[in-house]
Amino acid sequence: MAGTGVFAEIIDEEVFKYYSEGEWMKSSSGKSVAIINPTTRKTQYKVQACTKEEVNKVMGNAKGAQKEWAKTPLWKRAELLHKAAAILKEHKDPIAECLVKEIAKPAKDAISEVVRSGDLVSYCAEEGVRILGEGKFLTADSFPGHERNKYCLVSKIPLGVVLAIPPFNYPVNLAVSKIAPALIAGNSLVLKPPTQGAVACLHMVHCFHLAGFPKGLIGCITGKGSEIGDFLTMHPGVKCISFTGGDTGIAISKKAGMIPLQMELGGKDACIVLEDADLDQVAPNIVKGGFSYSGQRCTAVKVVLVMDCIADALVEKMKASIAKLTVGPPEDDCDITPVVTESSANYIEELVVDARKKGATFCQEYRRESNLIWPLLLDNVRPDMRIAWEEPFGPVLPVIRINSVEEGIHHCNASNFGLQGCVFTKDIDKAILISDAMETGTVQINSAPARGPDHFPFQGLRDSGIGSQGITNSINMMTKVKSTVINLPTPSYTMG
Ligand code: NAP
């Protein structure tokens, strides 16, 4: 159970503590933030509402601890990360339970998220040792007009305090995808978990605590993003922000100072289906891509662009796949579970109402009970409908019928988002040309968009993000290049 066993020290009087100076603390605010269980709509947990003074303290400690940590040998940093990964995996059950209760993640997926997170931390430790342990060596005579009288040693140095802000949908995985690269690169780390998902994150942080990282190196501040977020992101102590979420990231990027930003934002991943695609394979693949975790994935298929001549057949097969999805509570490991908040459910409903008003074909009856929305395929969606462009982040998938590949590519590229896209066809040459034409960070050929494996580069164009991630890219992004130049005596110098 959450907050018991080795996790008993992270909770007091039913409120989970925040993490500062290597200890679990109660906020002096005396206030807490409620975490509402999306299934029961009742308060499941409470976390501390941290104050600005507490943020200052955490930042100050992180700055101090980072100096020593940067001098800690790489192999020792890696050793601690491996230890944290093992502890995380050992305690996958209570952490997964938090994911089920806080964000209604289906039980099996919740376990997978924790295990995958442990694997990510371990891989990051290994990759860090490899790529941070080597640099570059240049000689001056490789540039015109220069003698061989200067050697340049190029290495990678840490940035300082990294601020990590993950979203609700993969709170543990997307927190460690920031924490592990930051730490292996010699940075310290301040985490602001999402409110829904905060308790799973606090358990995860405790695994790092148990691994024995130096005091103050890791801090975790809880509270509502709308209240504490600006103070954190504009804090002068922060030297890098790694953020994953929605439009909030665009606002942060406008406010943040002159520091590196890693922004992983929303998506409207388009799926183009050509005439020659194997529809028996395509239909279940799109349904899985569109409806896993109730569509609350940045890389969920969010619009299907299908050639008109095969659209009827594809829609029929997708309807058959959708009919097999189970709907219900996350504890029963249902495919479709309640969406994270009531306001998310209301937003999804707005898009559905708009599509109905403008003449979309409903392939199933629209059904909602509280936060639970039954899977819905909307056919004959047109560009004047909001669902054609906006990210519902729920179990509603629009189908737009197209008459040419160019029409599909045009729709994909006209979106404000540019995260991933996919194309289904047996013609691999055509698929590669379409991939080149789709302006998205990744294009999947013959499979729905997906994040991972976690060492693959992952990035979004336009409003979908800044920079690239994936383990290697994240480590590099959280370092700066440093040159040390050795000036040798002039060529006239004799060694005697
Ligand atoms: P969100 O509302 O933008 O929140 C993300 C994080 O920002 C949360 O931790 C939130 O804390 C915090 N926050 C809120 N206001 C803030 C502020 N003013 N300053 C700093 N932080 C603030 O996103 P979400 O609803 O959790 O996640 C869904 C979105 O994430 C979708 O758009 C999805 O596509 C995107 N996403 C993108 C990727 C990717 O890799 N590209 C991956 C996953 C998800 P509180 O919870 O306390 O408000």
PDB file of C-alpha atoms in Angstrom, residues 180-310:
ATOM      1  CA  ALA A 180      18.778  10.128 -14.671  1.00  0.00           C
ATOM      2  CA  PRO A 181      20.454  12.099 -17.513  1.00  0.00           C
ATOM      3  CA  ALA A 182      20.747  15.158 -15.270  1.00  0.00           C
ATOM      4  CA  LEU A 183      22.445  13.200 -12.480  1.00  0.00           C
ATOM      5  CA  ILE A 184      24.793  11.105 -14.604  1.00  0.00           C
ATOM      6  CA  ALA A 185      25.960  14.316 -16.290  1.00  0.00           C
ATOM      7  CA  GLY A 186      26.911  15.785 -12.883  1.00  0.00           C
ATOM      8  CA  ASN A 187      23.928  18.101 -12.402  1.00  0.00           C
ATOM      9  CA  SER A 188      21.645  18.371  -9.416  1.00  0.00           C
ATOM     10  CA  LEU A 189      17.920  18.018  -9.871  1.00  0.00           C
ATOM     11  CA  VAL A 190      14.760  19.676  -8.621  1.00  0.00           C
ATOM     12  CA  LEU A 191      11.555  17.834  -9.475  1.00  0.00           C
ATOM     13  CA  LYS A 192       8.072  19.382  -9.572  1.00  0.00           C
ATOM     14  CA  PRO A 193       5.770  16.407 -10.120  1.00  0.00           C
ATOM     15  CA  PRO A 194       2.350  16.816 -11.725  1.00  0.00           C
ATOM     16  CA  THR A 195      -0.410  17.063  -9.128  1.00  0.00           C
ATOM     17  CA  GLN A 196      -2.104  13.913 -10.489  1.00  0.00           C
ATOM     18  CA  GLY A 197       0.834  11.511 -10.260  1.00  0.00           C
ATOM     19  CA  ALA A 198       2.661  13.344  -7.466  1.00  0.00           C
ATOM     20  CA  VAL A 199       2.460  10.495  -4.968  1.00  0.00           C
ATOM     21  CA  ALA A 200       3.879   7.967  -7.442  1.00  0.00           C
ATOM     22  CA  CYS A 201       6.716  10.449  -8.054  1.00  0.00           C
ATOM     23  CA  LEU A 202       7.363  10.874  -4.306  1.00  0.00           C
ATOM     24  CA  HIS A 203       7.686   7.091  -3.978  1.00  0.00           C
ATOM     25  CA  MET A 204      10.091   7.075  -6.922  1.00  0.00           C
ATOM     26  CA  VAL A 205      12.165   9.874  -5.343  1.00  0.00           C
ATOM     27  CA  HIS A 206      12.343   7.815  -2.148  1.00  0.00           C
ATOM     28  CA  CYS A 207      13.978   5.022  -4.153  1.00  0.00           C
ATOM     29  CA  PHE A 208      16.734   7.498  -5.107  1.00  0.00           C
ATOM     30  CA  HIS A 209      16.924   8.516  -1.436  1.00  0.00           C
ATOM     31  CA  LEU A 210      17.342   4.876  -0.378  1.00  0.00           C
ATOM     32  CA  ALA A 211      20.083   4.442  -2.983  1.00  0.00           C
ATOM     33  CA  GLY A 212      22.136   6.988  -1.016  1.00  0.00           C
ATOM     34  CA  PHE A 213      22.556  10.045  -3.245  1.00  0.00           C
ATOM     35  CA  PRO A 214      24.216  13.003  -1.463  1.00  0.00           C
ATOM     36  CA  LYS A 215      21.997  15.264   0.643  1.00  0.00           C
ATOM     37  CA  GLY A 216      20.463  18.160  -1.253  1.00  0.00           C
ATOM     38  CA  LEU A 217      21.422  16.831  -4.693  1.00  0.00           C
ATOM     39  CA  ILE A 218      17.821  15.869  -5.401  1.00  0.00           C
ATOM     40  CA  GLY A 219      14.869  17.963  -4.250  1.00  0.00           C
ATOM     41  CA  CYS A 220      11.176  17.466  -4.839  1.00  0.00           C
ATOM     42  CA  ILE A 221       8.716  20.326  -4.476  1.00  0.00           C
ATOM     43  CA  THR A 222       4.977  19.618  -4.490  1.00  0.00           C
ATOM     44  CA  GLY A 223       2.112  22.025  -5.081  1.00  0.00           C
ATOM     45  CA  LYS A 224      -0.110  23.138  -7.920  1.00  0.00           C
ATOM     46  CA  GLY A 225       1.745  24.144 -11.057  1.00  0.00           C
ATOM     47  CA  SER A 226      -0.554  27.136 -11.420  1.00  0.00           C
ATOM     48  CA  GLU A 227       0.572  28.398  -8.002  1.00  0.00           C
ATOM     49  CA  ILE A 228       4.239  27.446  -7.687  1.00  0.00           C
ATOM     50  CA  GLY A 229       5.149  26.886 -11.361  1.00  0.00           C
ATOM     51  CA  ASP A 230       6.188  30.410 -12.374  1.00  0.00           C
ATOM     52  CA  PHE A 231       8.320  30.843  -9.269  1.00  0.00           C
ATOM     53  CA  LEU A 232      10.119  27.598 -10.078  1.00  0.00           C
ATOM     54  CA  THR A 233      10.620  28.125 -13.803  1.00  0.00           C
ATOM     55  CA  MET A 234      11.810  31.707 -13.402  1.00  0.00           C
ATOM     56  CA  HIS A 235      14.033  30.938 -10.419  1.00  0.00           C
ATOM     57  CA  PRO A 236      17.558  32.323 -10.940  1.00  0.00           C
ATOM     58  CA  GLY A 237      19.052  29.127  -9.515  1.00  0.00           C
ATOM     59  CA  VAL A 238      17.687  27.010 -12.398  1.00  0.00           C
ATOM     60  CA  LYS A 239      20.202  26.394 -15.185  1.00  0.00           C
ATOM     61  CA  CYS A 240      18.124  24.115 -17.415  1.00  0.00           C
ATOM     62  CA  ILE A 241      14.443  23.196 -17.673  1.00  0.00           C
ATOM     63  CA  SER A 242      13.254  19.849 -18.920  1.00  0.00           C
ATOM     64  CA  PHE A 243       9.469  20.027 -19.251  1.00  0.00           C
ATOM     65  CA  THR A 244       6.867  17.648 -20.647  1.00  0.00           C
ATOM     66  CA  GLY A 245       3.244  18.681 -20.914  1.00  0.00           C
ATOM     67  CA  GLY A 246       0.835  20.734 -22.958  1.00  0.00           C
ATOM     68  CA  ASP A 247       0.570  24.440 -23.834  1.00  0.00           C
ATOM     69  CA  THR A 248       2.005  25.304 -20.418  1.00  0.00           C
ATOM     70  CA  GLY A 249       5.379  24.553 -21.999  1.00  0.00           C
ATOM     71  CA  ILE A 250       4.908  27.288 -24.597  1.00  0.00           C
ATOM     72  CA  ALA A 251       4.225  29.816 -21.824  1.00  0.00           C
ATOM     73  CA  ILE A 252       7.255  28.596 -19.851  1.00  0.00           C
ATOM     74  CA  SER A 253       9.545  28.940 -22.860  1.00  0.00           C
ATOM     75  CA  LYS A 254       8.523  32.595 -23.159  1.00  0.00           C
ATOM     76  CA  LYS A 255       9.212  33.296 -19.488  1.00  0.00           C
ATOM     77  CA  ALA A 256      12.367  31.271 -18.880  1.00  0.00           C
ATOM     78  CA  GLY A 257      15.699  33.052 -18.941  1.00  0.00           C
ATOM     79  CA  MET A 258      18.766  32.347 -21.063  1.00  0.00           C
ATOM     80  CA  ILE A 259      18.968  28.680 -20.199  1.00  0.00           C
ATOM     81  CA  PRO A 260      18.703  25.491 -22.252  1.00  0.00           C
ATOM     82  CA  LEU A 261      15.144  24.206 -22.587  1.00  0.00           C
ATOM     83  CA  GLN A 262      13.965  20.722 -23.368  1.00  0.00           C
ATOM     84  CA  MET A 263      10.270  20.974 -24.187  1.00  0.00           C
ATOM     85  CA  GLU A 264       8.183  17.906 -24.991  1.00  0.00           C
ATOM     86  CA  LEU A 265       4.716  19.173 -25.732  1.00  0.00           C
ATOM     87  CA  GLY A 266       1.456  18.118 -27.327  1.00  0.00           C
ATOM     88  CA  GLY A 267       0.829  16.237 -30.536  1.00  0.00           C
ATOM     89  CA  LYS A 268      -1.824  15.591 -33.162  1.00  0.00           C
ATOM     90  CA  ASP A 269      -0.207  12.496 -34.604  1.00  0.00           C
ATOM     91  CA  ALA A 270      -1.586  11.759 -38.050  1.00  0.00           C
ATOM     92  CA  CYS A 271      -1.889   8.298 -39.484  1.00  0.00           C
ATOM     93  CA  ILE A 272      -1.950   8.087 -43.292  1.00  0.00           C
ATOM     94  CA  VAL A 273      -3.385   4.861 -44.733  1.00  0.00           C
ATOM     95  CA  LEU A 274      -2.786   4.113 -48.432  1.00  0.00           C
ATOM     96  CA  GLU A 275      -4.834   1.883 -50.775  1.00  0.00           C
ATOM     97  CA  ASP A 276      -2.401  -1.040 -50.660  1.00  0.00           C
ATOM     98  CA  ALA A 277      -2.189  -1.317 -46.848  1.00  0.00           C
ATOM     99  CA  ASP A 278      -3.079  -4.618 -45.198  1.00  0.00           C
ATOM    100  CA  LEU A 279      -6.220  -3.467 -43.387  1.00  0.00           C
ATOM    101  CA  ASP A 280      -6.426  -6.558 -41.164  1.00  0.00           C
ATOM    102  CA  GLN A 281      -3.088  -5.542 -39.701  1.00  0.00           C
ATOM    103  CA  VAL A 282      -3.693  -1.780 -39.832  1.00  0.00           C
ATOM    104  CA  ALA A 283      -7.074  -1.587 -38.077  1.00  0.00           C
ATOM    105  CA  PRO A 284      -6.076  -3.187 -34.726  1.00  0.00           C
ATOM    106  CA  ASN A 285      -2.767  -1.328 -34.835  1.00  0.00           C
ATOM    107  CA  ILE A 286      -4.484   2.063 -35.174  1.00  0.00           C
ATOM    108  CA  VAL A 287      -7.043   1.172 -32.508  1.00  0.00           C
ATOM    109  CA  LYS A 288      -4.273   0.243 -30.086  1.00  0.00           C
ATOM    110  CA  GLY A 289      -2.368   3.410 -31.013  1.00  0.00           C
ATOM    111  CA  GLY A 290      -5.430   5.615 -30.643  1.00  0.00           C
ATOM    112  CA  PHE A 291      -7.061   4.131 -27.562  1.00  0.00           C
ATOM    113  CA  SER A 292      -4.294   2.762 -25.282  1.00  0.00           C
ATOM    114  CA  TYR A 293      -4.511   4.448 -21.899  1.00  0.00           C
ATOM    115  CA  SER A 294      -7.744   5.987 -23.182  1.00  0.00           C
ATOM    116  CA  GLY A 295      -5.891   8.097 -25.747  1.00  0.00           C
ATOM    117  CA  GLN A 296      -3.984   9.987 -23.048  1.00  0.00           C
ATOM    118  CA  ARG A 297      -0.603   9.602 -24.731  1.00  0.00           C
ATOM    119  CA  CYS A 298       1.329  12.318 -26.526  1.00  0.00           C
ATOM    120  CA  THR A 299       1.959   9.821 -29.325  1.00  0.00           C
ATOM    121  CA  ALA A 300      -1.577   8.448 -29.535  1.00  0.00           C
ATOM    122  CA  VAL A 301      -2.943   8.345 -33.090  1.00  0.00           C
ATOM    123  CA  LYS A 302      -5.019  11.526 -33.051  1.00  0.00           C
ATOM    124  CA  VAL A 303      -6.266  11.661 -36.625  1.00  0.00           C
ATOM    125  CA  VAL A 304      -6.635   8.960 -39.302  1.00  0.00           C
ATOM    126  CA  LEU A 305      -6.201  10.159 -42.904  1.00  0.00           C
ATOM    127  CA  VAL A 306      -7.403   7.310 -45.088  1.00  0.00           C
ATOM    128  CA  MET A 307      -7.729   7.054 -48.875  1.00  0.00           C
ATOM    129  CA  ASP A 308     -11.422   7.292 -49.670  1.00  0.00           C
ATOM    130  CA  CYS A 309     -11.509   4.076 -51.724  1.00  0.00           C
ATOM    131  CA  ILE A 310     -10.600   1.929 -48.686  1.00  0.00           C
TER     132      ILE A 310
END
